């Protein structure tokens, strides 16, 4: 692996946000995700490769260690913070495709769920594909999706969930949206979600990753 990407992967995995950050103590004074991402971009590494070869594998390692009780929530949070510092550099590249809006995409992480990294990535990529984004944030209930739809009639809705306990809230949200505006197209995604679950709850599409989400939306718009 490219040395710069390997260092970035390590910084995100261990939650080193930037050079000034005192955490983790063994990386004190060293560059963090903020500096290393800029260095990778300066070296001509593609933003997509930074994402796919460093950031996403880093979070995968974090998740595995959390499952094995080798790290705990505070460490996970620091990794998420480091990932955010890196993503801030990548956002302009993914969101630069703004010409004429292809439509509006209302996205949120469902009720009870605070994970927003994947949701933010999807929003970033969809924005880059020329859609207007209404990002409702995390812990979003059906009422807030309905309110956003009343302000943005005809918008496509995207629901994200990362927990097996909150993916079930997707069903309730889909049912309420379909009851109020049956023609609303709803896409679901997030690690525990799959196509069977999507069909079961009456959503229209499941995208395992942002590329699939963009392809689906672009097909709708064409
Ligand atoms: Co949480 N957490 N977490 N966590 N966390 C997971 C999800 C977990 C799998 C870790 C583990 O045990 N291995 C586990 C869930 C287990 C389960 O339900 N099966 C878990 C748990 C248990 C918890 C808590 C309950 C821990 C606790 O408190 N005891 C707690 C719950 C809080 C809550 O939400 N109510 C919790 C908290 C947190 C933090 C706050 C510390 C932090 C989140 C910070 C943040 O998001 N701002 C966190 C993190 C960082 C993780 C892991 C390590 C990383 C998640 C992530 O960002 N992945 C995660 C383990 C893992 O995933 N490996 C874990 C990277 C991201 C790019 O991937 O989000 O999957 P992902 O998104 C992908 C695709 O899924 C897809 O595109 C993205 C890019 O490829 N996608 C969509 C996502 N949404 C989409 C929507 C679409 C289409 C595609 O269309 C609309």
PDB file of N, CA and C and ligand atoms in Angstrom, residues 55-56 59-64 66-67 73-74 76-77 79-80 83 105 107 112-119 121-122 157-166 187-192 206-210 213, ligand 1:
ATOM      1  N   UNK A  55      -9.628   5.394   4.405  1.00  0.00           N
ATOM      2  CA  UNK A  55     -10.656   5.747   5.393  1.00  0.00           C
ATOM      3  C   UNK A  55     -11.618   4.604   5.698  1.00  0.00           C
ATOM      4  N   UNK A  56     -12.175   4.000   4.646  1.00  0.00           N
ATOM      5  CA  UNK A  56     -13.173   2.952   4.895  1.00  0.00           C
ATOM      6  C   UNK A  56     -12.517   1.722   5.560  1.00  0.00           C
ATOM      7  N   UNK A  59     -12.111   2.408   9.297  1.00  0.00           N
ATOM      8  CA  UNK A  59     -13.323   2.261  10.107  1.00  0.00           C
ATOM      9  C   UNK A  59     -13.698   0.789  10.243  1.00  0.00           C
ATOM     10  N   UNK A  60     -13.385   0.001   9.222  1.00  0.00           N
ATOM     11  CA  UNK A  60     -13.624  -1.445   9.302  1.00  0.00           C
ATOM     12  C   UNK A  60     -12.814  -2.046  10.440  1.00  0.00           C
ATOM     13  N   UNK A  61     -11.540  -1.632  10.542  1.00  0.00           N
ATOM     14  CA  UNK A  61     -10.683  -2.145  11.632  1.00  0.00           C
ATOM     15  C   UNK A  61     -11.227  -1.723  12.995  1.00  0.00           C
ATOM     16  N   UNK A  62     -11.699  -0.455  13.048  1.00  0.00           N
ATOM     17  CA  UNK A  62     -12.250   0.062  14.311  1.00  0.00           C
ATOM     18  C   UNK A  62     -13.444  -0.798  14.742  1.00  0.00           C
ATOM     19  N   UNK A  63     -14.324  -1.074  13.786  1.00  0.00           N
ATOM     20  CA  UNK A  63     -15.521  -1.872  14.086  1.00  0.00           C
ATOM     21  C   UNK A  63     -15.150  -3.268  14.567  1.00  0.00           C
ATOM     22  N   UNK A  64     -14.164  -3.862  13.907  1.00  0.00           N
ATOM     23  CA  UNK A  64     -13.743  -5.226  14.288  1.00  0.00           C
ATOM     24  C   UNK A  64     -13.191  -5.224  15.713  1.00  0.00           C
ATOM     25  N   UNK A  66     -13.825  -3.096  18.067  1.00  0.00           N
ATOM     26  CA  UNK A  66     -14.915  -2.823  19.020  1.00  0.00           C
ATOM     27  C   UNK A  66     -15.685  -4.115  19.308  1.00  0.00           C
ATOM     28  N   UNK A  67     -15.953  -4.887  18.240  1.00  0.00           N
ATOM     29  CA  UNK A  67     -16.682  -6.167  18.419  1.00  0.00           C
ATOM     30  C   UNK A  67     -15.904  -7.119  19.315  1.00  0.00           C
ATOM     31  N   UNK A  73     -16.275   2.798  23.221  1.00  0.00           N
ATOM     32  CA  UNK A  73     -16.929   3.911  22.529  1.00  0.00           C
ATOM     33  C   UNK A  73     -16.040   5.165  22.398  1.00  0.00           C
ATOM     34  N   UNK A  74     -15.321   5.591  23.449  1.00  0.00           N
ATOM     35  CA  UNK A  74     -14.520   6.819  23.275  1.00  0.00           C
ATOM     36  C   UNK A  74     -13.495   6.697  22.142  1.00  0.00           C
ATOM     37  N   UNK A  76     -13.805   4.766  19.511  1.00  0.00           N
ATOM     38  CA  UNK A  76     -14.578   4.763  18.265  1.00  0.00           C
ATOM     39  C   UNK A  76     -14.905   6.197  17.865  1.00  0.00           C
ATOM     40  N   UNK A  77     -15.236   6.988  18.892  1.00  0.00           N
ATOM     41  CA  UNK A  77     -15.608   8.394  18.658  1.00  0.00           C
ATOM     42  C   UNK A  77     -14.413   9.185  18.119  1.00  0.00           C
ATOM     43  N   UNK A  79     -11.948   7.981  16.382  1.00  0.00           N
ATOM     44  CA  UNK A  79     -11.739   7.559  14.996  1.00  0.00           C
ATOM     45  C   UNK A  79     -12.733   8.256  14.079  1.00  0.00           C
ATOM     46  N   UNK A  80     -13.968   8.372  14.554  1.00  0.00           N
ATOM     47  CA  UNK A  80     -14.990   9.057  13.741  1.00  0.00           C
ATOM     48  C   UNK A  80     -14.597  10.520  13.546  1.00  0.00           C
ATOM     49  N   UNK A  83     -11.869  10.652  11.039  1.00  0.00           N
ATOM     50  CA  UNK A  83     -12.430  10.431   9.692  1.00  0.00           C
ATOM     51  C   UNK A  83     -13.097  11.714   9.195  1.00  0.00           C
ATOM     52  N   UNK A 105     -32.750  15.465  -2.916  1.00  0.00           N
ATOM     53  CA  UNK A 105     -32.580  14.216  -2.176  1.00  0.00           C
ATOM     54  C   UNK A 105     -32.578  14.560  -0.684  1.00  0.00           C
ATOM     55  N   UNK A 107     -32.103  13.305   2.948  1.00  0.00           N
ATOM     56  CA  UNK A 107     -31.436  12.140   3.576  1.00  0.00           C
ATOM     57  C   UNK A 107     -31.312  12.326   5.087  1.00  0.00           C
ATOM     58  N   UNK A 112     -33.160   7.086  16.606  1.00  0.00           N
ATOM     59  CA  UNK A 112     -32.408   6.251  17.547  1.00  0.00           C
ATOM     60  C   UNK A 112     -30.967   6.011  17.146  1.00  0.00           C
ATOM     61  N   UNK A 113     -30.611   6.426  15.942  1.00  0.00           N
ATOM     62  CA  UNK A 113     -29.278   6.100  15.404  1.00  0.00           C
ATOM     63  C   UNK A 113     -28.456   7.365  15.202  1.00  0.00           C
ATOM     64  N   UNK A 114     -27.232   7.354  15.758  1.00  0.00           N
ATOM     65  CA  UNK A 114     -26.390   8.556  15.715  1.00  0.00           C
ATOM     66  C   UNK A 114     -25.233   8.436  14.720  1.00  0.00           C
ATOM     67  N   UNK A 115     -25.156   7.320  14.000  1.00  0.00           N
ATOM     68  CA  UNK A 115     -24.049   7.129  13.046  1.00  0.00           C
ATOM     69  C   UNK A 115     -24.293   7.986  11.800  1.00  0.00           C
ATOM     70  N   UNK A 116     -23.323   8.855  11.492  1.00  0.00           N
ATOM     71  CA  UNK A 116     -23.579   9.712  10.323  1.00  0.00           C
ATOM     72  C   UNK A 116     -22.470   9.705   9.269  1.00  0.00           C
ATOM     73  N   UNK A 117     -21.424   8.919   9.476  1.00  0.00           N
ATOM     74  CA  UNK A 117     -20.304   8.973   8.521  1.00  0.00           C
ATOM     75  C   UNK A 117     -20.740   8.446   7.146  1.00  0.00           C
ATOM     76  N   UNK A 118     -21.379   7.281   7.142  1.00  0.00           N
ATOM     77  CA  UNK A 118     -21.834   6.709   5.867  1.00  0.00           C
ATOM     78  C   UNK A 118     -22.885   7.589   5.211  1.00  0.00           C
ATOM     79  N   UNK A 119     -23.807   8.090   6.021  1.00  0.00           N
ATOM     80  CA  UNK A 119     -24.854   8.987   5.501  1.00  0.00           C
ATOM     81  C   UNK A 119     -24.228  10.223   4.876  1.00  0.00           C
ATOM     82  N   UNK A 121     -21.270  10.503   3.619  1.00  0.00           N
ATOM     83  CA  UNK A 121     -20.575  10.120   2.380  1.00  0.00           C
ATOM     84  C   UNK A 121     -21.563  10.016   1.219  1.00  0.00           C
ATOM     85  N   UNK A 122     -22.699   9.375   1.498  1.00  0.00           N
ATOM     86  CA  UNK A 122     -23.720   9.238   0.454  1.00  0.00           C
ATOM     87  C   UNK A 122     -24.179  10.642   0.021  1.00  0.00           C
ATOM     88  N   UNK A 157     -36.251  10.251  -1.073  1.00  0.00           N
ATOM     89  CA  UNK A 157     -35.821  10.165   0.335  1.00  0.00           C
ATOM     90  C   UNK A 157     -34.782   9.056   0.512  1.00  0.00           C
ATOM     91  N   UNK A 158     -33.757   9.322   1.309  1.00  0.00           N
ATOM     92  CA  UNK A 158     -32.748   8.311   1.638  1.00  0.00           C
ATOM     93  C   UNK A 158     -32.683   8.104   3.134  1.00  0.00           C
ATOM     94  N   UNK A 159     -32.793   6.842   3.559  1.00  0.00           N
ATOM     95  CA  UNK A 159     -32.726   6.510   4.990  1.00  0.00           C
ATOM     96  C   UNK A 159     -31.482   5.680   5.256  1.00  0.00           C
ATOM     97  N   UNK A 160     -30.733   6.070   6.283  1.00  0.00           N
ATOM     98  CA  UNK A 160     -29.540   5.326   6.652  1.00  0.00           C
ATOM     99  C   UNK A 160     -29.697   4.777   8.067  1.00  0.00           C
ATOM    100  N   UNK A 161     -29.208   3.556   8.294  1.00  0.00           N
ATOM    101  CA  UNK A 161     -29.187   2.978   9.653  1.00  0.00           C
ATOM    102  C   UNK A 161     -27.971   2.077   9.783  1.00  0.00           C
ATOM    103  N   UNK A 162     -27.343   2.119  10.947  1.00  0.00           N
ATOM    104  CA  UNK A 162     -26.134   1.310  11.180  1.00  0.00           C
ATOM    105  C   UNK A 162     -26.333   0.260  12.256  1.00  0.00           C
ATOM    106  N   UNK A 163     -27.481   0.315  12.925  1.00  0.00           N
ATOM    107  CA  UNK A 163     -27.692  -0.617  14.041  1.00  0.00           C
ATOM    108  C   UNK A 163     -28.832  -1.569  13.712  1.00  0.00           C
ATOM    109  N   UNK A 164     -28.688  -2.809  14.133  1.00  0.00           N
ATOM    110  CA  UNK A 164     -29.785  -3.754  13.907  1.00  0.00           C
ATOM    111  C   UNK A 164     -31.022  -3.315  14.710  1.00  0.00           C
ATOM    112  N   UNK A 165     -30.781  -2.577  15.791  1.00  0.00           N
ATOM    113  CA  UNK A 165     -31.909  -2.112  16.602  1.00  0.00           C
ATOM    114  C   UNK A 165     -32.626  -0.920  15.972  1.00  0.00           C
ATOM    115  N   UNK A 166     -31.944  -0.146  15.133  1.00  0.00           N
ATOM    116  CA  UNK A 166     -32.609   1.041  14.557  1.00  0.00           C
ATOM    117  C   UNK A 166     -33.075   0.805  13.124  1.00  0.00           C
ATOM    118  N   UNK A 187     -35.074   5.296  -0.790  1.00  0.00           N
ATOM    119  CA  UNK A 187     -33.890   4.422  -0.869  1.00  0.00           C
ATOM    120  C   UNK A 187     -33.376   4.180   0.544  1.00  0.00           C
ATOM    121  N   UNK A 188     -32.948   2.960   0.811  1.00  0.00           N
ATOM    122  CA  UNK A 188     -32.398   2.658   2.132  1.00  0.00           C
ATOM    123  C   UNK A 188     -30.973   2.135   1.995  1.00  0.00           C
ATOM    124  N   UNK A 189     -30.189   2.314   3.064  1.00  0.00           N
ATOM    125  CA  UNK A 189     -28.814   1.812   3.071  1.00  0.00           C
ATOM    126  C   UNK A 189     -28.239   1.818   4.465  1.00  0.00           C
ATOM    127  N   UNK A 190     -27.027   1.277   4.573  1.00  0.00           N
ATOM    128  CA  UNK A 190     -26.375   1.158   5.874  1.00  0.00           C
ATOM    129  C   UNK A 190     -25.978  -0.292   6.080  1.00  0.00           C
ATOM    130  N   UNK A 191     -24.927  -0.505   6.884  1.00  0.00           N
ATOM    131  CA  UNK A 191     -24.318  -1.829   6.991  1.00  0.00           C
ATOM    132  C   UNK A 191     -25.289  -2.995   7.267  1.00  0.00           C
ATOM    133  N   UNK A 192     -26.284  -2.870   8.159  1.00  0.00           N
ATOM    134  CA  UNK A 192     -27.094  -4.060   8.427  1.00  0.00           C
ATOM    135  C   UNK A 192     -28.253  -4.264   7.430  1.00  0.00           C
ATOM    136  N   UNK A 206     -32.424  -0.427  -2.492  1.00  0.00           N
ATOM    137  CA  UNK A 206     -31.360  -0.576  -1.503  1.00  0.00           C
ATOM    138  C   UNK A 206     -30.030  -0.352  -2.219  1.00  0.00           C
ATOM    139  N   UNK A 207     -29.214   0.533  -1.665  1.00  0.00           N
ATOM    140  CA  UNK A 207     -27.873   0.742  -2.217  1.00  0.00           C
ATOM    141  C   UNK A 207     -26.857   0.364  -1.166  1.00  0.00           C
ATOM    142  N   UNK A 208     -25.962  -0.573  -1.467  1.00  0.00           N
ATOM    143  CA  UNK A 208     -24.965  -0.965  -0.463  1.00  0.00           C
ATOM    144  C   UNK A 208     -23.902   0.093  -0.247  1.00  0.00           C
ATOM    145  N   UNK A 209     -23.688   0.941  -1.252  1.00  0.00           N
ATOM    146  CA  UNK A 209     -22.648   1.983  -1.112  1.00  0.00           C
ATOM    147  C   UNK A 209     -23.037   3.207  -1.947  1.00  0.00           C
ATOM    148  N   UNK A 210     -22.330   4.332  -1.766  1.00  0.00           N
ATOM    149  CA  UNK A 210     -22.764   5.580  -2.411  1.00  0.00           C
ATOM    150  C   UNK A 210     -22.856   5.507  -3.943  1.00  0.00           C
ATOM    151  N   UNK A 213     -26.121   4.314  -4.941  1.00  0.00           N
ATOM    152  CA  UNK A 213     -27.141   5.345  -4.667  1.00  0.00           C
ATOM    153  C   UNK A 213     -27.155   6.371  -5.797  1.00  0.00           C
TER     154      UNK A 213
HETATM  155 CO1  LIG B   1     -21.164   2.386  16.441  1.00  0.00          CO
HETATM  156  N1  LIG B   1     -21.649   0.536  16.044  1.00  0.00           N
HETATM  157  N2  LIG B   1     -22.243   2.316  18.073  1.00  0.00           N
HETATM  158  N3  LIG B   1     -20.444   4.143  16.795  1.00  0.00           N
HETATM  159  N4  LIG B   1     -19.943   2.078  15.058  1.00  0.00           N
HETATM  160  C1  LIG B   1     -21.211  -0.018  14.772  1.00  0.00           C
HETATM  161  C2  LIG B   1     -22.240   0.243  13.668  1.00  0.00           C
HETATM  162  C3  LIG B   1     -21.039  -1.574  15.113  1.00  0.00           C
HETATM  163  C4  LIG B   1     -21.207  -2.505  13.891  1.00  0.00           C
HETATM  164  C5  LIG B   1     -19.683  -1.816  15.821  1.00  0.00           C
HETATM  165  C6  LIG B   1     -19.470  -3.256  16.148  1.00  0.00           C
HETATM  166  O1  LIG B   1     -20.028  -3.740  17.096  1.00  0.00           O
HETATM  167  N5  LIG B   1     -18.683  -3.973  15.388  1.00  0.00           N
HETATM  168  C7  LIG B   1     -22.136  -1.758  16.176  1.00  0.00           C
HETATM  169  C8  LIG B   1     -23.518  -2.131  15.645  1.00  0.00           C
HETATM  170  C9  LIG B   1     -23.893  -3.563  15.962  1.00  0.00           C
HETATM  171  C10 LIG B   1     -25.218  -3.889  15.372  1.00  0.00           C
HETATM  172  O2  LIG B   1     -26.197  -3.245  15.540  1.00  0.00           O
HETATM  173  N6  LIG B   1     -25.214  -4.991  14.631  1.00  0.00           N
HETATM  174  C11 LIG B   1     -22.147  -0.396  16.840  1.00  0.00           C
HETATM  175  C12 LIG B   1     -22.650  -0.128  18.142  1.00  0.00           C
HETATM  176  C13 LIG B   1     -23.092  -1.337  18.924  1.00  0.00           C
HETATM  177  C14 LIG B   1     -22.737   1.166  18.686  1.00  0.00           C
HETATM  178  C15 LIG B   1     -23.296   1.589  20.060  1.00  0.00           C
HETATM  179  C16 LIG B   1     -24.602   0.885  20.467  1.00  0.00           C
HETATM  180  C17 LIG B   1     -22.157   1.370  21.093  1.00  0.00           C
HETATM  181  C18 LIG B   1     -22.539   1.645  22.523  1.00  0.00           C
HETATM  182  O3  LIG B   1     -22.887   2.733  22.872  1.00  0.00           O
HETATM  183  N7  LIG B   1     -22.463   0.590  23.285  1.00  0.00           N
HETATM  184  C19 LIG B   1     -23.511   3.109  19.882  1.00  0.00           C
HETATM  185  C20 LIG B   1     -24.916   3.456  19.342  1.00  0.00           C
HETATM  186  C21 LIG B   1     -25.185   4.936  19.310  1.00  0.00           C
HETATM  187  C22 LIG B   1     -26.444   5.248  18.523  1.00  0.00           C
HETATM  188  O4  LIG B   1     -26.374   5.360  17.315  1.00  0.00           O
HETATM  189  N8  LIG B   1     -27.563   5.372  19.196  1.00  0.00           N
HETATM  190  C23 LIG B   1     -22.489   3.411  18.838  1.00  0.00           C
HETATM  191  C24 LIG B   1     -21.831   4.644  18.728  1.00  0.00           C
HETATM  192  C25 LIG B   1     -20.871   4.942  17.805  1.00  0.00           C
HETATM  193  C26 LIG B   1     -20.091   6.257  17.815  1.00  0.00           C
HETATM  194  C27 LIG B   1     -20.953   7.472  18.169  1.00  0.00           C
HETATM  195  C28 LIG B   1     -18.984   6.140  18.839  1.00  0.00           C
HETATM  196  C29 LIG B   1     -19.463   6.257  16.372  1.00  0.00           C
HETATM  197  C30 LIG B   1     -20.315   7.012  15.322  1.00  0.00           C
HETATM  198  C31 LIG B   1     -19.803   8.401  15.067  1.00  0.00           C
HETATM  199  C32 LIG B   1     -20.473   9.005  13.862  1.00  0.00           C
HETATM  200  O5  LIG B   1     -21.033   8.352  12.989  1.00  0.00           O
HETATM  201  N9  LIG B   1     -20.394  10.323  13.822  1.00  0.00           N
HETATM  202  C33 LIG B   1     -19.527   4.777  16.005  1.00  0.00           C
HETATM  203  C34 LIG B   1     -18.777   4.183  14.959  1.00  0.00           C
HETATM  204  C35 LIG B   1     -17.711   5.061  14.333  1.00  0.00           C
HETATM  205  C36 LIG B   1     -18.990   2.843  14.521  1.00  0.00           C
HETATM  206  C37 LIG B   1     -18.199   2.038  13.448  1.00  0.00           C
HETATM  207  C38 LIG B   1     -16.848   1.676  14.060  1.00  0.00           C
HETATM  208  C39 LIG B   1     -17.960   2.708  12.140  1.00  0.00           C
HETATM  209  C40 LIG B   1     -19.219   3.196  11.417  1.00  0.00           C
HETATM  210  C41 LIG B   1     -18.796   3.910  10.194  1.00  0.00           C
HETATM  211  O6  LIG B   1     -18.764   5.132  10.193  1.00  0.00           O
HETATM  212  N10 LIG B   1     -18.373   3.172   9.132  1.00  0.00           N
HETATM  213  C42 LIG B   1     -19.151   0.781  13.246  1.00  0.00           C
HETATM  214  C43 LIG B   1     -18.421  -0.484  12.849  1.00  0.00           C
HETATM  215  C44 LIG B   1     -18.302  -0.636  11.352  1.00  0.00           C
HETATM  216  O7  LIG B   1     -19.125  -0.181  10.576  1.00  0.00           O
HETATM  217  N11 LIG B   1     -17.321  -1.334  10.904  1.00  0.00           N
HETATM  218  C45 LIG B   1     -20.024   0.840  14.417  1.00  0.00           C
HETATM  219  C46 LIG B   1     -17.789   3.765   7.918  1.00  0.00           C
HETATM  220  C47 LIG B   1     -18.905   4.178   6.971  1.00  0.00           C
HETATM  221  C48 LIG B   1     -18.287   4.759   5.720  1.00  0.00           C
HETATM  222  O8  LIG B   1     -19.615   3.004   6.627  1.00  0.00           O
HETATM  223  O9  LIG B   1     -21.716   3.769   7.829  1.00  0.00           O
HETATM  224  O10 LIG B   1     -21.586   1.432   6.799  1.00  0.00           O
HETATM  225  P1  LIG B   1     -21.218   2.874   6.781  1.00  0.00           P
HETATM  226  O11 LIG B   1     -21.751   3.489   5.413  1.00  0.00           O
HETATM  227  C49 LIG B   1     -21.477   2.889   4.168  1.00  0.00           C
HETATM  228  C50 LIG B   1     -22.584   1.951   3.683  1.00  0.00           C
HETATM  229  O12 LIG B   1     -23.264   1.310   4.720  1.00  0.00           O
HETATM  230  C51 LIG B   1     -23.427   2.832   2.822  1.00  0.00           C
HETATM  231  O13 LIG B   1     -22.516   3.774   2.281  1.00  0.00           O
HETATM  232  C52 LIG B   1     -21.462   4.034   3.197  1.00  0.00           C
HETATM  233  C53 LIG B   1     -20.155   4.133   2.446  1.00  0.00           C
HETATM  234  O14 LIG B   1     -19.794   2.943   1.841  1.00  0.00           O
HETATM  235  N12 LIG B   1     -24.554   3.567   3.381  1.00  0.00           N
HETATM  236  C54 LIG B   1     -25.607   3.886   2.577  1.00  0.00           C
HETATM  237  C55 LIG B   1     -24.764   4.082   4.585  1.00  0.00           C
HETATM  238  N13 LIG B   1     -25.927   4.733   4.608  1.00  0.00           N
HETATM  239  C56 LIG B   1     -26.465   4.651   3.390  1.00  0.00           C
HETATM  240  C57 LIG B   1     -27.653   5.156   2.875  1.00  0.00           C
HETATM  241  C58 LIG B   1     -27.950   4.880   1.523  1.00  0.00           C
HETATM  242  C59 LIG B   1     -27.088   4.127   0.742  1.00  0.00           C
HETATM  243  C60 LIG B   1     -25.910   3.627   1.250  1.00  0.00           C
HETATM  244  O15 LIG B   1     -29.054   5.330   0.924  1.00  0.00           O
HETATM  245  C61 LIG B   1     -29.906   6.184   1.586  1.00  0.00           C
END
